[in-house]
Coordinates of C-alpha atoms in Angstrom, one line a residue:
Chain A
M1 CA 53.8 -15.2 -46.5
A2 CA 52.3 -18.4 -45.4
A3 CA 51.3 -21.6 -47.3
T4 CA 47.7 -22.7 -46.8
F5 CA 46.7 -26.4 -46.7
F6 CA 45.9 -26.2 -50.4
G7 CA 49.5 -25.2 -51.2
E8 CA 48.8 -21.6 -52.2
V9 CA 51.0 -18.9 -50.8
V10 CA 49.1 -16.0 -49.3
K11 CA 50.2 -12.8 -47.4
A12 CA 49.6 -13.7 -43.8
P13 CA 48.2 -10.9 -41.7
C14 CA 50.7 -9.2 -39.4
R15 CA 49.6 -9.0 -35.7
A16 CA 51.7 -5.9 -35.3
G17 CA 49.5 -4.2 -37.8
T18 CA 52.4 -3.0 -39.9
E19 CA 51.1 -2.0 -43.3
D20 CA 53.9 0.5 -43.3
E21 CA 55.0 0.1 -46.9
E22 CA 51.6 1.0 -48.2
E23 CA 51.5 4.0 -46.0
E24 CA 55.0 5.2 -47.1
E25 CA 54.0 4.8 -50.7
E26 CA 51.0 6.9 -50.1
G27 CA 53.0 9.6 -48.5
R28 CA 55.4 9.8 -51.4
R29 CA 52.7 9.9 -54.0
E30 CA 50.5 12.5 -52.3
T31 CA 49.7 15.5 -54.4
P32 CA 48.4 18.8 -53.1
E33 CA 44.9 17.7 -54.1
D34 CA 45.2 14.5 -52.1
R35 CA 46.4 16.5 -49.1
E36 CA 43.4 18.8 -49.5
V37 CA 41.0 15.9 -49.6
R38 CA 42.7 14.3 -46.6
Q39 CA 42.5 17.5 -44.6
Q40 CA 38.8 18.0 -45.5
L41 CA 38.1 14.4 -44.3
A42 CA 40.0 15.1 -41.1
R43 CA 37.8 18.2 -40.5
K44 CA 34.6 16.2 -41.2
R45 CA 35.7 13.6 -38.6
E46 CA 36.3 16.2 -35.9
V47 CA 34.2 15.8 -32.8
R48 CA 32.0 18.9 -32.2
L49 CA 30.3 19.9 -29.0
L50 CA 26.9 21.5 -29.5
R51 CA 24.1 23.0 -27.4
R52 CA 21.5 20.4 -28.0
Q53 CA 18.4 22.5 -28.7
T54 CA 20.0 25.2 -30.8
K55 CA 22.7 23.1 -32.4
T56 CA 25.2 26.0 -32.0
S57 CA 28.7 25.2 -30.8
L58 CA 29.6 25.5 -27.1
E59 CA 32.0 28.4 -26.9
V60 CA 33.8 27.1 -23.8
S61 CA 34.5 23.6 -22.7
L62 CA 31.5 21.7 -21.2
L63 CA 33.1 21.4 -17.8
E64 CA 34.0 25.1 -17.7
K65 CA 30.3 26.0 -18.3
Y66 CA 29.0 23.3 -16.0
P67 CA 31.7 22.4 -13.5
C68 CA 30.9 19.2 -11.7
S69 CA 32.4 17.0 -9.1
K70 CA 30.9 13.8 -10.5
F71 CA 31.0 12.9 -14.2
I72 CA 29.4 9.7 -15.3
I73 CA 29.8 8.3 -18.8
A74 CA 27.9 5.3 -20.1
I75 CA 29.1 3.7 -23.3
G76 CA 27.0 1.2 -25.2
N77 CA 23.3 0.4 -25.2
N78 CA 23.1 -1.6 -21.9
A79 CA 25.2 0.9 -19.9
V80 CA 23.1 3.8 -21.3
A81 CA 19.8 2.0 -20.4
F82 CA 21.1 1.5 -16.9
L83 CA 21.9 5.1 -16.5
S84 CA 18.6 6.3 -18.0
S85 CA 16.4 4.0 -15.9
F86 CA 18.2 4.1 -12.6
V87 CA 20.1 7.3 -12.3
M88 CA 18.5 9.7 -14.6
N89 CA 15.0 8.9 -13.5
S90 CA 15.7 10.1 -10.0
G91 CA 15.7 13.9 -9.9
V92 CA 15.5 16.3 -12.8
W93 CA 18.2 16.1 -15.4
E94 CA 18.7 18.8 -17.9
E95 CA 20.2 18.3 -21.3
V96 CA 23.2 20.6 -21.7
G97 CA 24.8 19.6 -24.9
C98 CA 25.7 16.9 -27.2
A99 CA 28.7 15.7 -29.1
K100 CA 28.4 15.3 -32.8
L101 CA 30.8 13.2 -34.8
W102 CA 31.0 11.4 -38.1
N103 CA 33.3 8.9 -39.5
E104 CA 33.1 6.4 -42.4
W105 CA 31.5 3.8 -40.2
C106 CA 28.4 5.9 -39.5
R107 CA 25.2 5.0 -41.4
T108 CA 23.3 8.1 -40.3
T109 CA 24.2 11.7 -40.6
D110 CA 21.6 13.2 -38.2
T111 CA 19.9 12.0 -35.1
T112 CA 16.5 13.3 -34.1
H113 CA 15.0 10.3 -32.3
L114 CA 16.0 9.9 -28.6
S115 CA 16.5 6.2 -27.9
S116 CA 18.8 4.3 -25.7
T117 CA 19.8 2.0 -28.5
E118 CA 21.1 4.6 -31.0
A119 CA 24.7 5.6 -31.0
F120 CA 25.2 9.2 -30.1
C121 CA 26.4 11.3 -27.2
V122 CA 24.3 13.6 -25.0
F123 CA 25.3 15.5 -21.9
Y124 CA 23.0 16.0 -19.0
H125 CA 23.3 17.6 -15.6
L126 CA 21.4 17.2 -12.4
K127 CA 19.3 20.4 -11.9
S128 CA 18.0 19.7 -8.4
N129 CA 21.2 18.8 -6.6
P130 CA 23.8 21.5 -6.6
L131 CA 26.1 19.4 -4.5
V132 CA 26.6 17.0 -7.4
F133 CA 27.4 19.7 -9.9
G134 CA 28.7 22.4 -7.7
S135 CA 31.4 24.9 -8.7
C136 CA 34.3 22.6 -7.6
P137 CA 37.5 23.0 -9.5
R138 CA 38.3 20.2 -11.9
K139 CA 40.8 18.7 -9.5
N140 CA 38.0 17.4 -7.2
M141 CA 36.2 15.7 -10.0
Q142 CA 35.5 12.0 -10.0
I143 CA 34.7 10.1 -13.2
T144 CA 32.7 6.9 -13.5
I145 CA 32.6 5.0 -16.8
L146 CA 30.1 2.2 -17.5
T147 CA 30.4 -0.1 -20.5
C148 CA 29.9 -3.7 -21.7
R149 CA 32.1 -6.2 -23.4
H150 CA 31.3 -9.6 -24.7
V151 CA 32.3 -12.4 -22.3
T152 CA 34.5 -14.1 -24.9
D153 CA 36.8 -11.0 -24.6
Y154 CA 37.6 -12.1 -21.0
K155 CA 40.7 -14.2 -20.7
T156 CA 40.6 -16.8 -18.0
S157 CA 42.2 -20.2 -17.5
E158 CA 38.7 -21.8 -17.4
S159 CA 36.5 -21.9 -20.4
T160 CA 34.5 -18.7 -21.0
G161 CA 31.4 -20.9 -21.4
S162 CA 31.5 -21.7 -17.7
L163 CA 31.6 -18.2 -16.5
P164 CA 28.6 -16.8 -14.6
S165 CA 27.9 -14.0 -17.0
P166 CA 26.9 -11.2 -16.8
F167 CA 29.5 -10.2 -14.3
L168 CA 31.3 -6.9 -13.4
R169 CA 34.9 -6.0 -13.3
A170 CA 36.5 -2.7 -12.5
L171 CA 39.6 -0.7 -13.5
K172 CA 40.6 2.4 -11.5
T173 CA 43.2 5.1 -11.8
Q174 CA 45.9 5.7 -9.2
N175 CA 44.1 8.7 -7.7
F176 CA 40.8 6.9 -7.2
K177 CA 40.9 6.1 -3.5
D178 CA 37.5 4.5 -2.9
S179 CA 37.0 0.8 -3.3
A180 CA 35.2 -0.8 -6.2
C181 CA 32.0 -2.8 -5.7
C182 CA 33.4 -5.7 -7.7
P183 CA 36.8 -7.4 -8.3
L184 CA 39.4 -5.5 -10.3
L185 CA 40.1 -6.7 -13.9
E186 CA 42.7 -9.4 -13.6
Q187 CA 45.8 -9.6 -15.8
P188 CA 46.2 -10.2 -18.8
N189 CA 42.8 -8.6 -19.6
I190 CA 42.8 -5.2 -21.3
V191 CA 40.3 -2.6 -22.4
H192 CA 40.5 -0.5 -25.5
D193 CA 38.4 2.1 -27.5
L194 CA 36.6 5.0 -25.8
P195 CA 36.6 3.7 -22.2
A196 CA 40.4 3.1 -22.5
A197 CA 40.9 6.6 -23.9
V198 CA 39.0 8.2 -21.0
L199 CA 40.8 6.1 -18.4
S200 CA 44.2 6.8 -20.0
Y201 CA 43.6 10.5 -19.9
C202 CA 42.5 10.3 -16.2
Q203 CA 45.5 8.2 -15.2
V204 CA 48.0 10.5 -16.9
W205 CA 46.5 13.7 -15.6
K206 CA 45.9 12.2 -12.1
I207 CA 42.1 12.5 -12.2
P208 CA 40.3 9.9 -10.0
A209 CA 38.3 7.6 -12.3
I210 CA 36.8 4.2 -12.3
L211 CA 35.6 2.0 -15.2
Y212 CA 32.9 -0.6 -14.5
L213 CA 33.0 -3.2 -17.2
C214 CA 30.1 -5.7 -17.6
Y215 CA 31.1 -8.9 -19.3
T216 CA 27.9 -10.3 -20.9
D217 CA 27.0 -12.8 -23.6
V218 CA 24.2 -10.6 -24.9
M219 CA 25.3 -7.5 -26.6
K220 CA 21.9 -6.1 -27.6
L221 CA 19.7 -4.4 -25.0
D222 CA 19.0 -7.0 -22.3
L223 CA 17.4 -6.8 -18.9
I224 CA 19.7 -9.1 -17.1
T225 CA 22.8 -7.3 -18.4
V226 CA 21.5 -3.9 -17.4
E227 CA 20.6 -5.2 -13.9
A228 CA 24.2 -6.5 -13.5
F229 CA 25.2 -2.9 -13.1
K230 CA 23.1 -2.5 -9.9
P231 CA 25.9 -3.1 -7.4
I232 CA 27.3 0.2 -8.5
L233 CA 24.4 2.0 -7.0
S234 CA 25.8 1.3 -3.5
T235 CA 29.2 2.9 -4.2
R236 CA 30.2 6.3 -3.1
S237 CA 30.2 7.6 -6.6
L238 CA 26.5 6.9 -7.3
K239 CA 25.1 6.8 -3.7
G240 CA 22.3 9.2 -3.2
L241 CA 21.7 9.6 -6.9
V242 CA 19.1 6.9 -7.2
K243 CA 15.9 7.3 -5.2
N244 CA 13.4 4.7 -6.3
I245 CA 14.8 1.4 -7.4
P246 CA 11.4 -0.4 -8.0
Q247 CA 10.3 2.5 -10.1
S248 CA 13.5 2.4 -12.1
T249 CA 13.1 -1.3 -12.7
E250 CA 9.6 -0.6 -14.2
I251 CA 11.0 2.1 -16.4
L252 CA 13.7 -0.3 -17.5
K253 CA 11.2 -3.0 -18.4
K254 CA 9.2 -0.5 -20.5
L255 CA 12.4 0.5 -22.3
M256 CA 13.1 -3.1 -23.2
T257 CA 9.6 -3.6 -24.7
T258 CA 9.7 -0.4 -26.8
N259 CA 13.1 -1.5 -28.2
E260 CA 12.3 -5.2 -28.8
I261 CA 12.1 -6.0 -32.4
Q262 CA 9.5 -8.7 -32.6
S263 CA 11.3 -11.3 -34.5
N264 CA 9.1 -14.0 -36.1
I265 CA 10.1 -15.6 -39.3
Y266 CA 6.5 -16.0 -40.2
T267 CA 5.7 -12.3 -40.1
Chain B
M1 CA 54.4 14.1 -25.0
F2 CA 56.2 12.8 -21.8
V3 CA 54.2 13.2 -18.6
P4 CA 56.0 12.3 -15.4
C5 CA 54.3 10.1 -12.8
G6 CA 55.7 12.3 -10.0
E7 CA 55.8 16.0 -9.6
S8 CA 58.8 16.8 -11.8
A9 CA 60.5 15.3 -14.8
P10 CA 63.3 12.9 -14.0
D11 CA 66.8 13.7 -15.2
L12 CA 67.7 11.4 -18.1
A13 CA 70.9 13.1 -19.2
G14 CA 73.4 10.5 -20.4
F15 CA 70.9 7.6 -20.2
T16 CA 70.4 4.9 -22.8
L17 CA 66.9 4.7 -24.1
L18 CA 65.6 1.2 -25.0
M19 CA 62.5 1.1 -27.1
P20 CA 60.6 -1.3 -29.3
A21 CA 59.3 -0.8 -32.8
V22 CA 55.8 -2.4 -33.2
S23 CA 56.9 -4.9 -35.8
V24 CA 56.2 -8.4 -37.0
G25 CA 55.6 -10.9 -34.2
N26 CA 55.7 -8.0 -31.7
V27 CA 59.2 -9.2 -30.9
G28 CA 60.5 -5.8 -29.9
Q29 CA 57.7 -5.3 -27.5
L30 CA 58.0 -8.8 -26.0
A31 CA 61.7 -8.1 -25.6
M32 CA 61.0 -4.9 -23.8
D33 CA 58.6 -6.7 -21.4
L34 CA 61.4 -9.1 -20.6
I35 CA 63.9 -6.3 -19.9
I36 CA 61.5 -4.2 -17.8
S37 CA 60.3 -7.3 -15.8
T38 CA 63.8 -8.8 -15.3
L39 CA 65.4 -5.6 -14.2
N40 CA 62.3 -4.6 -12.1
M41 CA 62.4 -1.2 -13.6
S42 CA 60.1 1.4 -12.1
K43 CA 57.6 3.5 -14.0
I44 CA 58.6 7.1 -14.2
G45 CA 56.1 8.5 -16.7
Y46 CA 53.7 8.2 -19.7
F47 CA 54.2 9.0 -23.3
Y48 CA 50.8 10.5 -23.8
T49 CA 49.9 10.6 -27.5
D50 CA 46.9 10.3 -29.8
C51 CA 49.0 8.4 -32.3
L52 CA 48.4 5.0 -30.7
V53 CA 45.2 3.1 -30.2
P54 CA 44.1 3.6 -26.6
M55 CA 44.4 0.7 -24.3
V56 CA 44.5 0.1 -20.5
G57 CA 44.9 -2.7 -18.1
N58 CA 46.3 -3.5 -14.7
N59 CA 50.1 -3.7 -14.0
P60 CA 51.5 -6.2 -16.5
Y61 CA 54.6 -6.8 -14.3
A62 CA 52.7 -7.6 -11.2
T63 CA 54.4 -10.0 -8.9
A64 CA 52.1 -10.0 -5.9
E65 CA 48.6 -8.8 -4.7
G66 CA 50.1 -5.5 -3.5
N67 CA 51.5 -4.3 -6.8
S68 CA 48.9 -5.8 -9.2
T69 CA 46.4 -3.0 -9.3
E70 CA 48.3 -0.1 -10.8
L71 CA 46.8 1.0 -14.1
S72 CA 49.0 0.8 -17.2
I73 CA 48.3 2.6 -20.5
N74 CA 49.5 2.1 -24.1
A75 CA 52.9 4.0 -23.9
E76 CA 54.9 4.1 -20.6
V77 CA 58.4 5.0 -19.6
Y78 CA 60.4 3.0 -17.0
S79 CA 63.9 3.6 -15.6
L80 CA 66.8 1.9 -13.8
P81 CA 68.9 4.9 -12.7
S82 CA 71.7 2.6 -11.4
R83 CA 72.4 1.4 -14.9
K84 CA 71.4 4.7 -16.6
L85 CA 68.8 2.8 -18.5
V86 CA 65.4 4.2 -19.5
A87 CA 62.8 2.1 -21.3
L88 CA 59.8 3.1 -23.4
Q89 CA 57.2 0.3 -23.8
L90 CA 54.5 0.6 -26.6
R91 CA 51.5 -1.6 -26.2
S92 CA 49.3 -0.8 -29.1
I93 CA 49.4 -0.1 -32.9
F94 CA 49.5 3.2 -34.7
I95 CA 46.5 4.9 -35.9
K96 CA 46.6 5.4 -39.7
Y97 CA 48.8 8.2 -40.9
K98 CA 50.0 8.9 -37.3
S99 CA 53.2 6.9 -37.3
K100 CA 55.4 9.6 -38.8
P101 CA 54.1 12.3 -36.4
F102 CA 54.8 9.9 -33.5
C103 CA 58.4 9.5 -34.7
E104 CA 58.8 13.2 -34.8
K105 CA 57.4 13.7 -31.3
L106 CA 59.4 10.8 -29.9
L107 CA 62.7 12.0 -31.4
S108 CA 62.2 15.5 -30.2
W109 CA 61.6 14.2 -26.7
V110 CA 64.8 12.1 -27.0
K111 CA 66.7 15.3 -27.8
S112 CA 65.1 17.4 -25.1
S113 CA 65.5 14.8 -22.4
G114 CA 69.2 14.6 -22.9
C115 CA 69.3 10.8 -23.6
A116 CA 72.8 9.9 -24.9
R117 CA 71.6 7.2 -27.3
V118 CA 68.6 5.1 -28.4
I119 CA 68.5 1.4 -29.0
V120 CA 65.5 0.2 -31.0
L121 CA 64.5 -3.5 -30.8
S122 CA 62.7 -4.6 -33.9
S123 CA 62.0 -7.5 -36.3
S124 CA 61.6 -8.0 -40.0
H125 CA 59.7 -10.5 -42.1
S126 CA 61.8 -13.7 -42.3
Y127 CA 60.2 -14.6 -45.7
Q128 CA 61.9 -11.5 -47.3
R129 CA 65.4 -12.8 -46.7
N130 CA 67.7 -13.4 -49.6
D131 CA 69.7 -16.6 -50.0
L132 CA 72.7 -15.3 -48.0
Q133 CA 70.5 -14.2 -45.2
L134 CA 68.8 -17.5 -45.0
R135 CA 72.1 -19.2 -44.3
S136 CA 73.4 -16.8 -41.7
T137 CA 72.4 -15.7 -38.2
P138 CA 68.8 -14.2 -38.0
F139 CA 70.1 -11.2 -36.0
R140 CA 71.1 -7.9 -37.6
Y141 CA 72.2 -4.4 -36.4
L142 CA 72.2 -0.9 -37.8
L143 CA 73.9 2.1 -36.5
T144 CA 73.4 5.8 -37.3
P145 CA 76.6 7.6 -38.3
S146 CA 76.9 9.4 -35.0
M147 CA 76.5 6.1 -33.1
Q148 CA 79.1 4.4 -35.4
K149 CA 81.7 6.8 -34.1
S150 CA 81.3 5.8 -30.5
V151 CA 80.5 2.0 -30.6
Q152 CA 82.0 0.7 -33.9
N153 CA 84.9 -1.0 -32.1
K154 CA 82.7 -2.8 -29.6
I155 CA 80.3 -4.0 -32.2
K156 CA 83.2 -5.2 -34.4
S157 CA 84.5 -7.3 -31.5
L158 CA 81.1 -9.0 -31.2
N159 CA 81.2 -10.2 -34.8
W160 CA 77.7 -9.1 -35.5
E161 CA 76.2 -8.9 -39.0
E162 CA 75.2 -5.5 -40.3
M163 CA 71.8 -5.2 -42.0
E164 CA 72.4 -5.6 -45.7
E165 CA 71.0 -3.3 -48.4
S166 CA 68.5 -4.8 -50.8
R167 CA 66.7 -3.6 -53.9
C168 CA 64.5 -0.7 -53.1
I169 CA 61.9 -2.1 -55.4
P170 CA 62.3 -5.9 -55.3
E171 CA 60.5 -6.7 -58.5
I172 CA 62.7 -4.5 -60.6
D173 CA 66.1 -5.9 -61.4
D174 CA 67.9 -2.6 -62.0
S175 CA 66.4 -0.7 -59.1
E176 CA 68.8 0.9 -56.6
F177 CA 69.9 -0.7 -53.4
C178 CA 68.9 0.7 -50.0
I179 CA 68.2 -0.4 -46.4
R180 CA 64.7 -2.0 -46.3
I181 CA 63.1 -3.4 -43.1
P182 CA 59.9 -5.0 -44.3
G183 CA 57.5 -5.7 -41.4
G184 CA 59.6 -3.4 -39.1
G185 CA 56.9 -0.8 -38.6
I186 CA 58.5 2.6 -37.7
T187 CA 62.0 1.2 -37.5
K188 CA 63.2 2.6 -40.9
T189 CA 61.5 6.0 -40.3
L190 CA 63.2 6.2 -36.8
Y191 CA 66.5 5.2 -38.3
D192 CA 66.3 7.7 -41.2
E193 CA 65.2 10.6 -39.0
S194 CA 67.9 9.8 -36.5
C195 CA 70.5 9.9 -39.2
S196 CA 69.4 13.3 -40.4
K197 CA 69.0 14.7 -36.8
E198 CA 72.4 13.2 -35.7
I199 CA 70.9 11.2 -32.9
Q200 CA 73.0 8.2 -31.7
M201 CA 70.7 5.3 -32.5
A202 CA 71.2 1.5 -32.9
V203 CA 68.7 -0.9 -34.3
L204 CA 68.8 -4.5 -33.3
L205 CA 66.5 -6.8 -35.2
K206 CA 65.7 -10.4 -35.8
F207 CA 64.1 -12.0 -38.9
V208 CA 60.9 -13.6 -37.6
S209 CA 57.5 -15.0 -38.7
E210 CA 54.3 -14.6 -36.9
G211 CA 53.5 -17.3 -34.4
D212 CA 54.7 -18.0 -30.8
N213 CA 57.3 -15.3 -30.7
I214 CA 58.5 -15.8 -27.2
P215 CA 61.7 -17.7 -28.2
D216 CA 62.4 -14.8 -30.7
A217 CA 62.0 -12.3 -27.9
L218 CA 64.4 -14.3 -25.7
G219 CA 66.8 -14.4 -28.6
L220 CA 66.7 -10.7 -29.2
V221 CA 67.3 -9.8 -25.5
E222 CA 70.3 -12.2 -25.4
Y223 CA 71.6 -10.5 -28.6
L224 CA 71.2 -7.1 -26.9
N225 CA 72.8 -8.5 -23.7
E226 CA 76.0 -9.5 -25.6
W227 CA 76.5 -5.8 -26.0
L228 CA 75.0 -4.1 -23.0
Q229 CA 75.5 -6.9 -20.5
I230 CA 72.2 -6.1 -18.8
I231 CA 72.4 -9.4 -17.0
K232 CA 75.2 -11.8 -16.4
P233 CA 76.4 -13.0 -19.9
L234 CA 75.9 -16.6 -21.0
S235 CA 78.6 -19.0 -20.0
D236 CA 80.5 -20.9 -22.6
D237 CA 78.2 -24.0 -22.7
L238 CA 75.7 -21.8 -24.6
T239 CA 72.6 -23.2 -22.9
V240 CA 69.9 -20.6 -23.2
S241 CA 68.0 -21.1 -20.0
T242 CA 64.8 -19.1 -20.0
S243 CA 65.1 -18.7 -16.2
R244 CA 67.6 -15.9 -16.8
W245 CA 64.8 -13.6 -17.9
K246 CA 61.8 -13.1 -15.8
I247 CA 58.6 -13.8 -17.8
P248 CA 56.0 -11.1 -16.8
S249 CA 52.7 -12.3 -15.2
S250 CA 50.7 -10.7 -18.1
W251 CA 52.1 -13.2 -20.5
R252 CA 49.5 -15.7 -19.3
L253 CA 46.8 -16.9 -21.7
L254 CA 48.6 -15.6 -24.8
F255 CA 46.7 -18.0 -27.0
G256 CA 43.2 -17.5 -25.4
S257 CA 41.2 -18.7 -22.5
G258 CA 40.8 -22.3 -21.3
L259 CA 39.0 -24.8 -23.4
P260 CA 35.5 -26.0 -22.7
P261 CA 35.7 -29.6 -21.3
A262 CA 32.7 -30.5 -23.5
L263 CA 35.1 -30.2 -26.5
F264 CA 36.6 -33.6 -25.5

């Protein structure tokens, strides 16, 4: 409990997130019907891997069907735009599957329009270069994750307003022996959500992986933010995957204009 | 599940497991940070689970350039074999409905690893104290029956206060009395499960409010130290000097980044 300036006593939020008493109550009062509803909801929220065109489930794990030595994951609109314009426009990439998921936060139930600003997950593999996706055992696989965060999430002793955003930081697992193209993320900064989940998995199971984090003050699709990822193109992970940078920049510009919502309070 | 850093699982038979409960003020977790940092414990493995919110960062106990780039995740295990101590640190909160499964997985690992006893560092809402509790020390302990048998005499000699029972339903005057730990997260669940599974467990907690909980964490580790004597005990002049415990480098900027000069 805490007293506000107006003298009222309110329940102060607990940083530790302990709403345990409510949870315990729910557990005690749960009827078989409640349990059934809960299980149905859990099934609805399961992540499903599908073959994109036919929408049938992939019988085996994606990496068993398409073993690869380099796995690149882009999370968020700017990271995805970078990957689409620079990496995926060099060479022929084939769609091999997608991940379908639903939770209470989703506003759509089906995605049919391909756009770098929508939130969904599609898997591609490079058709023309067998070296990138050869039949190497999983142990030799290297993972690269790209994502963005708002610059105010970055803790530093100077004010975040004075930082030269956008800028890159990296986090790598113990088994990733190459060097990053930018400084590593300094303490006490942390990463959570999907990038953290992937990196945690790789650290625990000793898979070499690196996360490139772009701190930016523009969270929507932005040219400068996407271009901040460019130094990654010179790293061992992505070297050789990008052929034509000027062309990629053109493609990126086109992507920006198609996604720009012309905002004008008079129209 | 426990995944070792190295090739094989370390032998923890007879060790004392220290762990935090994610509780009000994060006091247990802060206390664990102090212990791991001061004793320079080395990481021996991960407690890989889908019950906690994922989180990663670089080594929170870094002391120099050389050791600052090891990746840390949300649940890690450290050990100090010379003192037969093993520490579990939890760095994020539970996903809804996953706290009970976590307790079950944790306790089954405790049993299979051969740990002799578990000490849970926790905290409880200070605003829920009754009149007597308001006037006494803010520290409390709880022991499972199997733990009571082995350490009761030692605890008695320390003159510690045992956690009192309170009304199960505070609003109802004739409700039964039971042990309640409001704001304690999984503490009560761990305690109850350990009682029924006959695991030797002690809970050490402090009544706290949210805020700058560093002094509370220092208090809690000193409380633990009275029993375990992890570091040299306090001398008679009772000056709690913070230099006895090594503050980890990751405790920087706990209240945010620097301020813009334009503010002034």
